[in-house]
Tab-separated table of C-alpha atoms and ligand atoms in Angstrom:
chain	number	residue	atom	x	y	z
A	988	MET	CA	-110.238	49.571	93.657
A	989	ALA	CA	-107.076	48.895	91.786
A	990	LYS	CA	-106.264	45.230	91.404
A	991	LYS	CA	-103.478	43.744	93.404
A	992	GLN	CA	-100.371	43.159	91.211
A	993	VAL	CA	-99.108	39.502	90.915
A	994	ILE	CA	-95.466	38.855	91.986
A	995	LEU	CA	-93.780	36.081	90.188
A	996	GLY	CA	-90.503	34.187	91.258
A	997	ALA	CA	-89.039	31.428	89.287
A	998	GLN	CA	-87.406	28.540	91.123
A	999	PHE	CA	-84.717	26.804	89.097
A	1000	PRO	CA	-85.520	23.106	88.860
A	1001	GLY	CA	-82.497	21.445	90.419
A	1002	VAL	CA	-82.384	18.749	92.922
A	1003	ASN	CA	-86.167	18.615	93.699
A	1004	ASN	CA	-88.612	15.859	93.572
A	1005	PHE	CA	-90.677	17.729	90.938
A	1006	THR	CA	-87.736	18.125	88.523
A	1007	VAL	CA	-87.981	15.563	85.670
A	1008	TRP	CA	-84.720	14.406	84.253
A	1009	SER	CA	-85.942	11.508	82.150
A	1010	ASP	CA	-87.702	13.698	79.568
A	1011	PRO	CA	-85.787	14.125	76.276
A	1012	ALA	CA	-86.277	17.927	76.722
A	1013	ALA	CA	-84.397	17.955	80.012
A	1014	GLY	CA	-80.982	19.579	80.044
A	1015	SER	CA	-78.136	19.992	82.492
A	1016	GLN	CA	-78.860	21.199	86.031
A	1017	ILE	CA	-75.376	22.529	86.493
A	1018	ALA	CA	-74.182	23.921	83.175
A	1019	PHE	CA	-74.138	27.726	83.147
A	1020	SER	CA	-76.049	27.662	79.845
A	1021	SER	CA	-78.963	26.167	81.611
A	1022	PHE	CA	-79.035	28.809	84.289
A	1023	ARG	CA	-78.600	31.467	81.670
A	1024	HIS	CA	-81.401	30.226	79.470
A	1025	PHE	CA	-83.677	30.010	82.534
A	1026	ALA	CA	-82.772	33.548	83.771
A	1027	GLU	CA	-83.052	35.117	80.294
A	1028	THR	CA	-86.459	33.519	79.787
A	1029	VAL	CA	-88.055	34.711	82.994
A	1030	GLU	CA	-86.486	38.280	82.553
A	1031	ARG	CA	-88.104	38.281	79.157
A	1032	GLY	CA	-91.288	37.380	81.046
A	1033	LYS	CA	-90.689	40.375	83.512
A	1034	PHE	CA	-90.625	38.034	86.518
A	1035	ASP	CA	-89.706	39.629	89.835
A	1036	PHE	CA	-86.941	37.189	90.701
A	1037	ILE	CA	-85.075	33.876	90.121
A	1038	PHE	CA	-84.974	31.550	93.120
A	1039	LEU	CA	-82.484	28.904	94.093
A	1040	ALA	CA	-83.136	26.385	96.863
A	1041	GLU	CA	-80.279	24.971	99.008
A	1042	GLY	CA	-79.135	21.414	99.912
A	1043	LEU	CA	-75.783	21.254	101.558
A	1044	ARG	CA	-75.175	17.617	101.795
A	1045	LEU	CA	-75.832	14.825	99.283
A	1046	ARG	CA	-78.810	12.957	100.385
A	1047	GLU	CA	-78.714	9.253	101.135
A	1048	GLN	CA	-81.146	6.485	101.261
A	1049	LYS	CA	-80.087	3.041	102.485
A	1050	GLY	CA	-76.592	4.382	102.687
A	1051	ARG	CA	-76.499	5.131	98.981
A	1052	LEU	CA	-76.572	8.613	97.339
A	1053	HIS	CA	-79.487	9.715	95.400
A	1054	GLU	CA	-78.045	9.674	91.902
A	1055	LEU	CA	-79.410	13.036	90.951
A	1056	ASP	CA	-77.602	14.654	93.869
A	1057	VAL	CA	-74.147	13.679	92.705
A	1058	ALA	CA	-73.774	16.570	90.393
A	1059	GLY	CA	-75.430	18.431	93.229
A	1060	ARG	CA	-76.150	22.082	93.256
A	1061	PRO	CA	-73.492	24.509	92.364
A	1062	ASN	CA	-72.805	27.226	94.945
A	1063	THR	CA	-75.676	29.550	95.117
A	1064	LEU	CA	-73.864	32.849	95.340
A	1065	ALA	CA	-71.439	31.962	92.590
A	1066	VAL	CA	-74.318	31.115	90.228
A	1067	LEU	CA	-76.320	34.229	91.023
A	1068	THR	CA	-73.314	36.501	90.697
A	1069	ALA	CA	-72.619	34.891	87.265
A	1070	LEU	CA	-76.278	35.579	86.400
A	1071	ALA	CA	-75.995	39.172	87.482
A	1072	ALA	CA	-73.539	39.652	84.521
A	1073	VAL	CA	-76.011	38.348	81.962
A	1074	THR	CA	-79.218	39.979	83.108
A	1075	GLN	CA	-80.333	43.484	83.801
A	1076	HIS	CA	-83.541	43.510	85.813
A	1077	VAL	CA	-84.625	40.228	87.290
A	1078	GLY	CA	-84.013	39.670	91.089
A	1079	LEU	CA	-81.577	37.030	92.145
A	1080	VAL	CA	-82.659	35.206	95.363
A	1081	GLY	CA	-80.564	32.463	97.018
A	1082	THR	CA	-81.414	30.208	99.891
A	1083	LEU	CA	-78.602	30.135	102.411
A	1084	THR	CA	-78.692	28.736	105.988
A	1085	THR	CA	-78.356	30.743	109.152
A	1086	THR	CA	-77.401	27.592	111.018
A	1087	PHE	CA	-74.044	26.756	109.430
A	1088	ASN	CA	-72.876	30.185	108.169
A	1089	GLU	CA	-71.456	33.156	110.061
A	1090	PRO	CA	-72.890	36.667	109.774
A	1091	TYR	CA	-69.999	38.698	108.480
A	1092	PRO	CA	-68.778	36.540	105.607
A	1093	LEU	CA	-72.317	35.851	104.482
A	1094	ALA	CA	-73.501	39.499	104.791
A	1095	ARG	CA	-70.355	40.488	102.772
A	1096	GLN	CA	-71.113	37.905	100.044
A	1097	LEU	CA	-74.738	39.102	99.786
A	1098	ALA	CA	-73.742	42.746	99.778
A	1099	THR	CA	-71.407	41.945	96.956
A	1100	LEU	CA	-74.130	40.349	94.980
A	1101	ASP	CA	-76.286	43.397	95.578
A	1102	LEU	CA	-73.544	45.726	94.465
A	1103	LEU	CA	-72.611	43.755	91.380
A	1104	SER	CA	-76.184	43.269	90.362
A	1105	GLY	CA	-77.258	46.890	90.951
A	1106	GLY	CA	-79.623	46.084	93.692
A	1107	ARG	CA	-81.130	42.802	92.783
A	1108	ALA	CA	-80.024	40.560	95.643
A	1109	GLY	CA	-82.337	38.516	97.836
A	1110	TRP	CA	-81.618	36.130	100.658
A	1111	ASN	CA	-83.989	33.233	101.616
A	1112	PHE	CA	-82.699	32.633	105.145
A	1113	VAL	CA	-83.443	29.054	106.254
A	1114	THR	CA	-82.534	27.251	109.422
A	1115	SER	CA	-81.828	23.779	107.739
A	1116	PRO	CA	-83.742	20.940	109.204
A	1117	GLY	CA	-81.391	18.037	109.480
A	1118	ALA	CA	-78.486	17.064	111.808
A	1119	PHE	CA	-77.295	15.061	108.850
A	1120	THR	CA	-76.445	18.236	106.939
A	1121	GLY	CA	-74.745	19.588	110.036
A	1122	ALA	CA	-72.098	16.769	109.941
A	1123	ASN	CA	-70.765	18.315	106.750
A	1124	PHE	CA	-69.605	21.325	108.717
A	1125	ARG	CA	-66.724	21.707	110.999
A	1126	ARG	CA	-69.042	22.195	114.071
A	1127	GLY	CA	-70.291	18.645	113.239
A	1128	ASP	CA	-73.455	18.952	115.158
A	1129	HIS	CA	-76.867	20.481	114.872
A	1130	LEU	CA	-79.012	22.780	117.005
A	1131	PRO	CA	-82.447	22.057	118.260
A	1132	HIS	CA	-85.352	23.883	116.490
A	1133	ALA	CA	-85.752	26.722	119.091
A	1134	GLN	CA	-82.048	27.504	119.061
A	1135	ARG	CA	-81.865	27.377	115.295
A	1136	TYR	CA	-84.492	30.136	115.187
A	1137	GLU	CA	-82.813	32.024	118.009
A	1138	ARG	CA	-79.595	31.915	115.981
A	1139	ALA	CA	-81.480	32.915	112.748
A	1140	ARG	CA	-82.993	35.994	114.453
A	1141	GLU	CA	-79.507	37.085	115.851
A	1142	PHE	CA	-77.970	36.287	112.426
A	1143	VAL	CA	-80.315	38.443	110.509
A	1144	GLU	CA	-80.103	41.345	113.037
A	1145	ALA	CA	-76.287	41.205	112.755
A	1146	ALA	CA	-76.396	41.171	108.949
A	1147	ARG	CA	-78.562	44.200	108.960
A	1148	GLN	CA	-76.051	46.039	111.163
A	1149	ILE	CA	-73.280	44.993	108.844
A	1150	TRP	CA	-75.181	46.189	105.737
A	1151	ARG	CA	-75.729	49.607	107.320
A	1152	GLY	CA	-71.966	50.039	106.998
A	1153	GLY	CA	-69.485	51.653	109.560
A	1154	ASP	CA	-68.936	50.157	112.998
A	1155	PHE	CA	-70.920	47.188	114.176
A	1156	ALA	CA	-70.938	45.189	117.349
A	1157	VAL	CA	-73.028	42.164	118.140
A	1158	LEU	CA	-73.018	40.389	121.418
A	1159	SER	CA	-75.706	37.871	121.585
A	1160	ARG	CA	-76.137	34.164	122.590
A	1161	HIS	CA	-74.717	32.908	119.385
A	1162	PHE	CA	-72.440	35.647	118.235
A	1163	ASP	CA	-69.728	37.857	119.638
A	1164	ILE	CA	-68.458	39.982	116.747
A	1165	ALA	CA	-67.375	43.518	116.338
A	1166	GLY	CA	-65.806	45.326	113.361
A	1167	ARG	CA	-66.173	47.994	110.720
A	1168	SER	CA	-68.024	47.279	107.623
A	1169	GLY	CA	-66.750	48.801	104.377
A	1170	LEU	CA	-69.573	47.801	102.229
A	1171	GLY	CA	-72.209	50.460	102.218
A	1172	PRO	CA	-74.236	52.035	101.044
A	1173	LEU	CA	-75.868	49.210	99.185
A	1174	PRO	CA	-78.152	49.784	96.182
A	1175	GLN	CA	-81.138	48.322	98.066
A	1176	GLY	CA	-80.049	49.407	101.572
A	1177	ALA	CA	-80.201	45.667	102.310
A	1178	PRO	CA	-80.782	42.705	100.162
A	1179	VAL	CA	-84.421	41.543	100.121
A	1180	LEU	CA	-85.035	39.148	102.996
A	1181	VAL	CA	-87.044	36.015	102.325
A	1182	GLN	CA	-88.068	33.483	105.037
A	1183	ALA	CA	-89.023	29.829	104.582
A	1184	GLY	CA	-90.199	27.923	107.575
A	1185	GLU	CA	-93.733	27.490	108.781
A	1186	SER	CA	-93.621	26.842	112.577
A	1187	ASP	CA	-94.813	29.645	114.936
A	1188	ALA	CA	-91.135	30.622	115.465
A	1189	GLY	CA	-90.791	30.812	111.651
A	1190	ARG	CA	-93.769	32.907	111.201
A	1191	GLU	CA	-92.844	35.287	113.972
A	1192	LEU	CA	-89.337	35.732	112.516
A	1193	ALA	CA	-90.791	36.431	109.127
A	1194	ALA	CA	-93.363	38.991	110.644
A	1195	SER	CA	-90.558	40.888	112.493
A	1196	HIS	CA	-87.757	40.641	109.868
A	1197	ALA	CA	-88.714	39.413	106.434
A	1198	ASP	CA	-89.801	41.152	103.236
A	1199	VAL	CA	-91.074	37.916	101.652
A	1200	ILE	CA	-92.324	34.469	102.918
A	1201	TYR	CA	-91.761	31.566	100.625
A	1202	SER	CA	-94.593	29.179	101.875
A	1203	ARG	CA	-96.009	25.780	101.160
A	1204	HIS	CA	-99.702	26.931	101.483
A	1205	SER	CA	-100.583	27.106	97.832
A	1206	GLU	CA	-104.086	25.877	97.825
A	1207	LEU	CA	-106.741	28.553	98.025
A	1208	GLU	CA	-108.259	27.976	101.515
A	1209	ALA	CA	-105.005	26.932	103.132
A	1210	GLY	CA	-103.371	29.949	101.491
A	1211	ARG	CA	-105.891	32.342	102.863
A	1212	ALA	CA	-105.593	30.995	106.390
A	1213	PHE	CA	-101.799	31.219	106.250
A	1214	TYR	CA	-101.997	34.708	104.594
A	1215	ALA	CA	-104.353	36.055	107.322
A	1216	ASP	CA	-102.264	34.493	110.206
A	1217	VAL	CA	-99.031	35.924	109.028
A	1218	LYS	CA	-100.266	39.414	107.944
A	1219	GLY	CA	-102.016	39.527	111.325
A	1220	ARG	CA	-98.730	39.217	113.065
A	1221	LEU	CA	-97.201	42.319	111.486
A	1222	ALA	CA	-98.891	45.147	113.461
A	1223	ARG	CA	-97.072	43.846	116.631
A	1224	TYR	CA	-93.833	44.937	115.028
A	1225	GLY	CA	-95.130	48.260	113.726
A	1226	ARG	CA	-95.395	47.010	110.131
A	1227	ARG	CA	-98.015	47.487	107.650
A	1228	PRO	CA	-99.634	44.210	106.076
A	1229	ASP	CA	-98.151	45.024	102.682
A	1230	ALA	CA	-94.572	45.093	104.096
A	1231	LEU	CA	-94.397	41.340	103.909
A	1232	LYS	CA	-95.236	39.621	100.625
A	1233	ILE	CA	-96.507	36.033	100.758
A	1234	LEU	CA	-95.505	33.758	97.966
A	1235	PRO	CA	-96.370	30.074	98.052
A	1236	GLY	CA	-94.529	27.608	95.846
A	1237	ALA	CA	-96.436	25.978	92.980
A	1238	ASN	CA	-95.952	23.968	89.803
A	1239	PHE	CA	-97.898	24.225	86.521
A	1240	ALA	CA	-99.029	22.217	83.535
A	1241	LEU	CA	-100.340	23.894	80.354
A	1242	GLY	CA	-102.371	22.578	77.425
A	1243	ASP	CA	-104.243	24.078	74.469
A	1244	THR	CA	-107.498	22.666	75.873
A	1245	GLU	CA	-108.466	21.741	79.451
A	1246	ALA	CA	-108.359	18.000	78.632
A	1247	GLU	CA	-104.888	18.322	77.124
A	1248	ALA	CA	-103.663	20.244	80.223
A	1249	ARG	CA	-105.118	17.533	82.518
A	1250	ASP	CA	-103.453	14.891	80.534
A	1251	LYS	CA	-100.173	16.762	80.484
A	1252	ALA	CA	-100.364	17.199	84.329
A	1253	ALA	CA	-100.966	13.485	84.771
A	1254	GLN	CA	-98.027	12.636	82.474
A	1255	ILE	CA	-95.703	15.007	84.395
A	1256	ARG	CA	-96.645	13.343	87.707
A	1257	LEU	CA	-95.938	9.946	86.219
A	1258	GLN	CA	-92.552	11.258	85.150
A	1259	GLN	CA	-91.965	12.837	88.582
A	1260	VAL	CA	-92.925	9.576	90.306
A	1261	SER	CA	-91.325	6.634	88.572
A	1262	PRO	CA	-91.864	3.145	89.901
A	1263	ARG	CA	-88.517	3.360	91.530
A	1264	SER	CA	-89.031	6.781	93.135
A	1265	ALA	CA	-92.476	5.641	94.375
A	1266	ILE	CA	-90.778	2.832	96.319
A	1267	THR	CA	-88.127	5.349	97.503
A	1268	PHE	CA	-90.791	7.627	98.815
A	1269	LEU	CA	-92.563	4.790	100.541
A	1270	GLU	CA	-89.331	3.669	102.171
A	1271	GLN	CA	-88.959	7.121	103.683
A	1272	VAL	CA	-92.153	6.581	105.698
A	1273	TRP	CA	-91.883	2.878	106.253
A	1274	ASN	CA	-88.155	3.103	107.136
A	1275	ARG	CA	-87.681	-0.366	105.665
A	1276	ASP	CA	-86.122	-1.712	102.472
A	1277	LEU	CA	-89.207	-2.176	100.167
A	1278	SER	CA	-87.283	-2.874	96.991
A	1279	ALA	CA	-89.031	-6.270	96.673
A	1280	TYR	CA	-92.476	-4.556	96.367
A	1281	ASP	CA	-94.138	-3.878	93.089
A	1282	ALA	CA	-94.843	-0.131	92.616
A	1283	GLU	CA	-97.910	-0.928	90.589
A	1284	GLY	CA	-99.249	-3.247	93.281
A	1285	PRO	CA	-100.830	-2.650	96.741
A	1286	LEU	CA	-99.192	-0.962	99.804
A	1287	PRO	CA	-97.260	-3.195	102.141
A	1288	ALA	CA	-99.295	-4.869	104.917
A	1289	ILE	CA	-96.246	-4.754	107.275
A	1290	ASP	CA	-95.982	-1.513	109.444
A	1291	PRO	CA	-93.190	1.058	109.362
A	1292	ASP	CA	-90.106	0.268	111.456
A	1293	VAL	CA	-90.184	3.058	114.131
A	1294	GLU	CA	-87.132	1.533	116.049
A	1295	ALA	CA	-84.469	1.523	113.401
A	1296	ASP	CA	-82.218	4.393	112.579
A	1297	ALA	CA	-83.527	6.493	109.750
A	1298	LEU	CA	-82.993	4.874	106.395
A	1299	SER	CA	-83.061	8.067	104.517
A	1300	GLN	CA	-80.827	10.999	105.383
A	1301	GLY	CA	-80.968	14.595	104.511
A	1302	ARG	CA	-84.379	14.934	102.958
A	1303	ALA	CA	-86.447	18.104	103.520
A	1304	MET	CA	-89.618	16.051	103.900
A	1305	ARG	CA	-90.087	14.576	107.327
A	1306	TYR	CA	-92.745	12.197	108.707
A	1307	ASP	CA	-92.888	12.628	112.454
A	1308	ASP	CA	-95.381	9.867	113.039
A	1309	ARG	CA	-94.596	7.043	110.654
A	1310	LEU	CA	-97.377	4.763	111.941
A	1311	ALA	CA	-100.046	7.357	111.589
A	1312	THR	CA	-98.868	8.299	108.092
A	1313	ALA	CA	-98.830	4.699	106.987
A	1314	ARG	CA	-102.349	4.170	108.334
A	1315	LYS	CA	-103.638	7.252	106.599
A	1316	TRP	CA	-101.909	6.278	103.247
A	1317	ARG	CA	-103.472	2.709	103.494
A	1318	GLU	CA	-106.881	4.177	104.077
A	1319	ILE	CA	-106.612	6.362	100.973
A	1320	ALA	CA	-105.233	3.538	98.849
A	1321	GLU	CA	-107.882	1.166	99.886
A	1322	ARG	CA	-110.718	3.625	99.491
A	1323	ASP	CA	-109.616	4.727	95.989
A	1324	GLY	CA	-108.033	1.442	94.821
A	1325	LEU	CA	-104.653	3.075	94.381
A	1326	SER	CA	-101.306	1.116	93.755
A	1327	ILE	CA	-98.153	2.331	95.556
A	1328	ARG	CA	-97.264	4.525	92.681
A	1329	GLN	CA	-100.666	6.067	92.313
A	1330	LEU	CA	-100.769	6.722	96.115
A	1331	VAL	CA	-97.355	8.327	96.130
A	1332	ILE	CA	-98.453	10.574	93.143
A	1333	ARG	CA	-101.551	11.547	95.137
A	1334	VAL	CA	-99.922	12.308	98.593
A	1335	THR	CA	-96.651	13.859	97.402
A	1336	GLY	CA	-97.940	16.330	94.923
A	1337	ARG	CA	-98.215	20.094	95.587
A	1338	LYS	CA	-100.292	22.791	93.931
A	1339	GLN	CA	-100.059	22.428	90.205
A	1340	PHE	CA	-101.839	25.111	88.114
A	1341	THR	CA	-103.345	23.124	85.307
A	1342	GLY	CA	-105.182	24.390	82.283
A	1343	THR	CA	-104.993	26.519	79.197
A	1344	PRO	CA	-102.816	29.573	79.548
A	1345	GLN	CA	-105.947	31.690	80.060
A	1346	ALA	CA	-107.294	29.459	82.847
A	1347	VAL	CA	-103.936	29.235	84.564
A	1348	ALA	CA	-103.517	33.087	84.501
A	1349	LEU	CA	-107.064	33.471	85.875
A	1350	GLU	CA	-106.470	30.989	88.733
A	1351	ILE	CA	-103.183	32.707	89.681
A	1352	GLU	CA	-104.921	35.983	89.603
A	1353	ARG	CA	-107.734	34.729	91.771
A	1354	HIS	CA	-105.408	33.454	94.534
A	1355	VAL	CA	-103.840	36.965	94.561
A	1356	GLN	CA	-107.004	38.913	94.547
A	1357	GLU	CA	-108.664	36.711	97.155
A	1358	ASP	CA	-105.685	37.124	99.594
A	1359	ALA	CA	-104.481	33.491	99.387
A	1360	ALA	CA	-101.115	34.956	98.119
A	1361	ASP	CA	-99.318	37.989	96.925
A	1362	GLY	CA	-97.931	35.987	94.021
A	1363	PHE	CA	-96.067	32.674	93.558
A	1364	VAL	CA	-92.669	31.133	93.354
A	1365	LEU	CA	-93.343	28.970	90.395
A	1366	ALA	CA	-91.312	25.904	89.510
A	1367	PRO	CA	-91.389	24.067	86.182
A	1368	HIS	CA	-90.552	20.513	85.872
A	1369	LEU	CA	-88.038	20.960	83.155
A	1370	THR	CA	-84.655	22.541	83.050
A	1371	PRO	CA	-83.622	24.793	81.324
A	1372	GLY	CA	-86.795	25.251	79.155
A	1373	GLY	CA	-89.419	24.885	81.637
A	1374	PHE	CA	-90.705	28.459	81.615
A	1375	ASP	CA	-90.554	29.010	77.714
A	1376	GLU	CA	-94.226	28.230	77.207
A	1377	PHE	CA	-95.374	30.043	80.383
A	1378	VAL	CA	-93.576	33.225	79.398
A	1379	ALA	CA	-94.941	33.071	75.817
A	1380	LYS	CA	-98.528	32.203	76.763
A	1381	VAL	CA	-99.502	32.908	80.396
A	1382	VAL	CA	-97.658	36.056	81.076
A	1383	PRO	CA	-99.439	37.979	78.249
A	1384	VAL	CA	-102.764	37.098	79.676
A	1385	LEU	CA	-101.818	38.298	83.126
A	1386	GLN	CA	-100.462	41.571	81.461
A	1387	ASP	CA	-103.732	42.006	79.392
A	1388	ARG	CA	-105.681	41.593	82.640
A	1389	GLY	CA	-103.621	44.445	84.163
A	1390	VAL	CA	-102.298	42.396	87.064
A	1391	PHE	CA	-98.723	41.976	85.911
A	1392	ARG	CA	-96.097	44.449	84.616
A	1393	ARG	CA	-95.579	44.862	80.875
A	1394	ASP	CA	-92.037	46.157	81.545
A	1395	TYR	CA	-89.879	46.685	84.612
A	1396	ALA	CA	-90.595	49.975	86.240
A	1397	ALA	CA	-87.688	49.693	88.614
A	1398	SER	CA	-84.008	48.517	88.611
A	1399	THR	CA	-83.903	46.861	92.063
A	1400	LEU	CA	-85.756	43.751	93.388
A	1401	ARG	CA	-87.186	45.894	96.138
A	1402	GLY	CA	-88.479	48.224	93.430
A	1403	HIS	CA	-90.199	45.297	91.581
A	1404	LEU	CA	-91.899	43.959	94.749
A	1405	TRP	CA	-93.286	47.277	95.803
A	1406	ALA	CA	-93.698	48.867	92.422
A	1407	ALA	CA	-97.552	48.648	92.353
B	86	FMN	C1	-91.233	26.418	101.542
B	86	FMN	C2	-90.113	25.975	102.245
B	86	FMN	C3	-88.875	25.839	101.580
B	86	FMN	C4	-87.631	25.517	102.251
B	86	FMN	N1	-86.448	25.406	101.551
B	86	FMN	C5	-85.306	24.980	102.209
B	86	FMN	C6	-84.094	24.975	101.531
B	86	FMN	O1	-84.001	25.102	100.212
B	86	FMN	N2	-83.100	24.488	102.125
B	86	FMN	C7	-83.089	24.208	103.405
B	86	FMN	O2	-82.078	23.783	104.025
B	86	FMN	N3	-84.179	24.284	104.211
B	86	FMN	C8	-85.276	24.681	103.570
B	86	FMN	N4	-86.502	24.724	104.330
B	86	FMN	C9	-86.515	24.333	105.774
B	86	FMN	C10	-86.492	25.439	106.741
B	86	FMN	O3	-85.276	26.158	106.676
B	86	FMN	C11	-86.660	25.002	108.253
B	86	FMN	O4	-85.519	24.454	108.574
B	86	FMN	C12	-87.778	23.843	108.356
B	86	FMN	O5	-88.852	24.223	107.641
B	86	FMN	C13	-88.090	23.737	109.772
B	86	FMN	O6	-88.591	24.962	110.362
B	86	FMN	P1	-90.169	25.227	110.554
B	86	FMN	O7	-90.563	24.179	111.606
B	86	FMN	O8	-90.383	26.559	110.973
B	86	FMN	O9	-90.884	24.918	109.231
B	86	FMN	C14	-87.647	25.179	103.711
B	86	FMN	C15	-88.913	25.231	104.345
B	86	FMN	C16	-90.099	25.661	103.679
B	86	FMN	C17	-91.403	25.768	104.523
């Protein structure tokens, strides 16, 4: 049987806890030259798409802004449209919320991206987790989880109608719109739809409406369970398992030898979790000012404050049960003799493919052939050069193994995803 082809997306390292700014090789997260370098590199590597995450409000901790957020993230659609002009093949996927946008203007902007890029637009529709973000918008409030998903479903269905062109009319719980869309026909019919959100409601929405899921389940076993669960939901909507591609997020660390790669991976984690950011992470769980603690020392004996208002606002990571989390973290730290910083490095890390280029390529391939994923949305720790080495050394191994394209066979993102 022919081998499954690996799909590769490239997340631009912007305001993320895995992005390292302290490294001398780190460049601007907002200059167009950074986006351009990044896009040109992954296009040279024949990646399927570039991916931008979304954060709509500067995050705060103890009432202060995170310093890296101040420059923030430039507007996603503007960045992707500019990149469309300097690339020819690579897909352009932006994360944009259904909670605070409106269907017609957003569908129109995405359609414009699809037109200008010749069919390379993708939309990662998210529901945005925090009420804090909502305050940035005129509505000034936030919807409960179930209603956010209800709105997301209605939003995506409305967008699909709008993309079909001609008359559209949507009367649903969240929308009452009617008009005539002058946009069609689009190069891809509709931009590629990506979903990120892992609750039952999120998985169901993906199974019914999405082309791709961006997931957190990047370890082999967890990935296989997630993959089987979501693919198993498709038949209910009359869809084949291959109609929805599953792409977990992951990082990577390369070395000329296994030992060098392991050392590199450890160094990256130390850069990602400075003493100060270790305390910041801990404060998010403890919900207390822990600035007097030594990051290289033991965890606080004091329990989290579950009564006070949240100290940290606008973070994607949530800890629903602070006491249980603190208990679990203390157990790990005591068992393995870890300092605060070492513990935070351990518990906040996500999948990091570590090894020689050969080994990393084989591991990525294994995840795909064993149905833990259809590919990955990879994120380097450096901008803008974080993919230089990967493209030069790992991509050729994947190509030699016959699991990754040597050249683009299609001109649209849909064409890349279903080329095999
Ligand atoms: C892998 C992943 C990536 C996400 N990326 C973003 C993002 O960039 N911006 C955002 O506002 N929300 C993001 N979300 C949050 C989702 O939109 C959603 O609001 C949240 O996960 C709660 O839904 P759930 O319970 O279905 O997971 C992401 C979620 C996941 C699982």
